[in-house]
Amino acid sequence: MDRAYLKNEWLIIEEGFHPGLNRESESLFAIGNGYMGQRANFEEKYSGDSLQGCYIAGVYYPDKTRVGWWKNGYPEYFAKVLNAPKWIGIDVIINGKPVDLATSRIKSFRRILDMKEGYLERIFTIIVARNKTIEIRSRRFLSMSEPDLGILKYSVASFDFEGIVELNAYIDSDVKNEDANYGKKFWKDINREAAPGMGIIISRTMKTDFHVATGMVYEILKNKKRISVRTSVISREKYAGNVVSIKIRPGEEITMIKYVSVLSSLNNLKENLMKDVKKRLKESSSKGYDKLFRAHKKEWGRIWSASDIVIEGDISAQQAIRFNIFQLNQTYTGKDERLNIGPKGFTGEKYGGSTYWDTEAFALPFFLKTADQNVARNLLFYRYKHLPRSIENAAKLGFRDGAALYPMVTLNGEECHNEWEITFEEIHRNGAIAYAIYNYIRHTGDKDYLADYGLEVLIGISRFWSQRVTWSNHRKKYMILGVTGPNEYENNVNNNWYTNSLAVWTLSYTIANLDMVGKENPDKFKRIIKKTNFRVKDEIPIWRKIIKDIYFPYDEDRKVFLQQDGFLDKELVYASSIPPDERPINQHWSWDRILRSCFIKQADVLQGLYMFEDKYDVRTIKRNFDFYEPMTVHESSLSACIHSIMASRIGNIEKAYELYLRTARLDLDDYNHEVGEGLHITSMAGTWLAIVEGFGGMRILDSKVQIHPLIPDKWRSYSFHARFRGSLFEVKVDHIHVNIKNMSDKPLVMIIYGKEYKVPEAAGLSVQSIKK
Ligand code: BGC
């Protein structure tokens, strides 16, 4: 991979065309703006291997479930964000022959993703008729300031060729999802207009009936001056195109600027879509490319000024962390509470663009520390709105009285995952949603959220836990039987330590907040009690008993928490004993062998220690880390980041750095050989946390920010930005100093290496850095 992609602080560069890596490049160079996303597919025709992908957030299709053997309780469908109508298309025909990089003679090729300014560029030269050379440059962006707009600038320049260049700008709604369960197409056209200079298709999704208008207008320039050209219009089912034909001579350049607007019935009335999209096309083309690009760039400038991480002395780490910050911001902007963050964002079809526990456990802490508080609040609110559906989900599985089981995978609140060991058993996701409320409140101080929304969610989740436990007469303890923890290489286990911990923590946290809201906000409390039909006198005592009598598997000899009952019966061997050619084990071993082994897919006990760290001393964390880390194969992208944070926590900076490297360039170096399917967006948040919470040691405890920065030997310095309750600050760490810059207009209280400091508004502070 190294040879294909160059290292640079702000750019991802593919030097030379690598058709064998095209799917990987299409993922890595994808662009997005929270509203939609586009893989780095070519504008012009390409007959080689490619995964076409354009996705509009929230526009999905319920694809009928496909499983080997049906089990009661399985959802009827898997919700998928659809591959949406293709808006980028510009075919190029030179003297009657289409340009197609799969067959062209390529002299040079460069693909660039500019993360600072948020655009994708390609520059390539090819040989055309009779050994003549032309250069093609394309640049495109999905506007961060006007998210329905996708803008393309596409130029053909001739070195020594003389002849006819035809450019065919089009919208094509004849698209499909590669992962469609039954090979069906999901779109139908309902309206189309095509005339010289424009083309619009209005399509609708089957079943869900989302209407989407995809429209284009364009301008043509010759040697940078606008010209009018002869145009022929193509209008057929699912296709609206315009072909312009222009004579080109050596030294000349022809440019097409294509303005595209994509509107959907999520935001516009169906009957107005045609009118609205025409208006948007007119507005955007009259602003023009430069103005639109400036506004887009300014928006990226704003994002970077509050979230950039600078690493000195390690360009590869610098590039990687910016890539991660960039991709996270491309995926979610927090402007619309109906949207969420799919594990692959808008970069591929895997995971269907749906919402997983990844959002609360990984993405939320990132947005809490880098974005306005509303962004994180919208993520919480998304789940609040899904509460009734979660109660229905639980009821389908036999739970009652308002118990809520949030789905493992969803787009609309309804469960749509369908593997029994995950759908029914990976119930820890419920705890992550409760924990997210706590996390939000400790970061923002917005306690009103509890009284207005959060407490209802907590009650539903607590009710679920209280019904999901089993009283064991034999042990005189409450057990949680038949679960899958975060480590999906164990199924149907009893008493997963992490799940049990989350369950009782949720119960305690709910009780504490019932108490708090009851005292501080009696009116709202009454409303909640009534709405949820909460029986204070019956339910709370049961919860308290569960908290007191829950069972936790523990090994007295090693003094470690056990991942689940019976874990010590396994043959305990290190992951380093697995021959390299058998890694990743999920691609080489039978599932049965994986299940019997001790190998851990991803942070499990350590995930719990990460979340409840303040309850345990460093020695306990270290014992557990030393026990579990050697058995962990990190075959989920969500793993190494948590282990890295925990390694920093116990002062093992070398190990923290080793684990950090694994998470940071996971996609850029394609560790797991799967980047072609899309990027690991949610794990990118984990990488960011591995710097800020790991090396930086940032925590929010007792309503204060604390940091405990360590620095990897290899780095000269690093700096990060973070927010806390309306303050924005920068922390810069080198081998001698920790420098804090308070970038807001109020003083900031901060605990650095255990000592409290006050950093005045718009001022700085410096302390000596330490090694442990
Ligand atoms: C992980 C899950 C995660 C999912 C989506 C799986 O491989 O085991 O924890 O939710 O990927 O990222």
Coordinates of N, CA and C and ligand atoms in Angstrom, one line a residue, residues 343 351 356-358 408 426 428 486 488 601-602 635-638 682, ligand 1:
P343 N -21.2 2.5 10.6 CA -19.8 2.1 10.9 C -19.0 2.4 9.6
Y351 N -22.6 -3.0 6.4 CA -23.4 -2.5 7.6 C -24.5 -1.6 7.2
Y356 N -25.3 1.5 14.9 CA -24.8 0.5 15.8 C -24.5 1.1 17.1
W357 N -24.1 0.3 18.1 CA -23.7 0.8 19.4 C -22.4 1.6 19.2
D358 N -21.7 1.4 18.1 CA -20.5 2.2 17.8 C -20.8 3.7 18.0
M408 N -29.7 -3.6 17.7 CA -28.3 -3.8 17.4 C -27.9 -3.0 16.1
E426 N -26.6 -9.8 21.9 CA -25.6 -8.7 22.1 C -26.3 -7.5 22.8
H428 N -25.6 -5.8 25.3 CA -24.8 -4.7 26.0 C -25.0 -3.4 25.3
P486 N -19.1 -7.7 23.8 CA -18.5 -7.0 22.7 C -17.6 -8.0 21.9
E488 N -17.2 -10.7 20.0 CA -18.2 -11.6 19.3 C -17.6 -13.0 18.9
K601 N -11.9 -11.1 20.1 CA -12.0 -10.3 18.9 C -11.7 -8.8 19.2
Q602 N -12.3 -8.3 20.3 CA -12.2 -6.9 20.6 C -12.3 -6.7 22.1
E635 N -9.5 -8.2 16.0 CA -10.1 -8.3 14.6 C -11.3 -7.5 14.4
S636 N -11.6 -6.7 15.4 CA -12.6 -5.6 15.2 C -11.8 -4.3 15.2
S637 N -12.2 -3.4 14.3 CA -11.5 -2.1 14.3 C -11.8 -1.3 15.6
L638 N -12.7 -1.8 16.4 CA -13.0 -1.0 17.6 C -12.2 -1.4 18.8
T682 N -16.4 4.5 12.4 CA -16.6 4.7 13.9 C -15.4 4.4 14.6
Ligands
BGC1 C1 -17.9 -5.4 15.9 C2 -19.1 -4.8 16.5 C3 -19.4 -3.5 15.7 C4 -19.6 -3.8 14.3 C5 -19.8 -2.5 13.4 C6 -18.2 -5.7 14.4 O1 -17.1 -6.3 13.8 O2 -17.7 -6.6 16.5 O3 -18.8 -4.4 17.8 O4 -20.6 -2.9 16.2 O5 -18.5 -4.5 13.8 O6 -18.7 -1.7 13.6

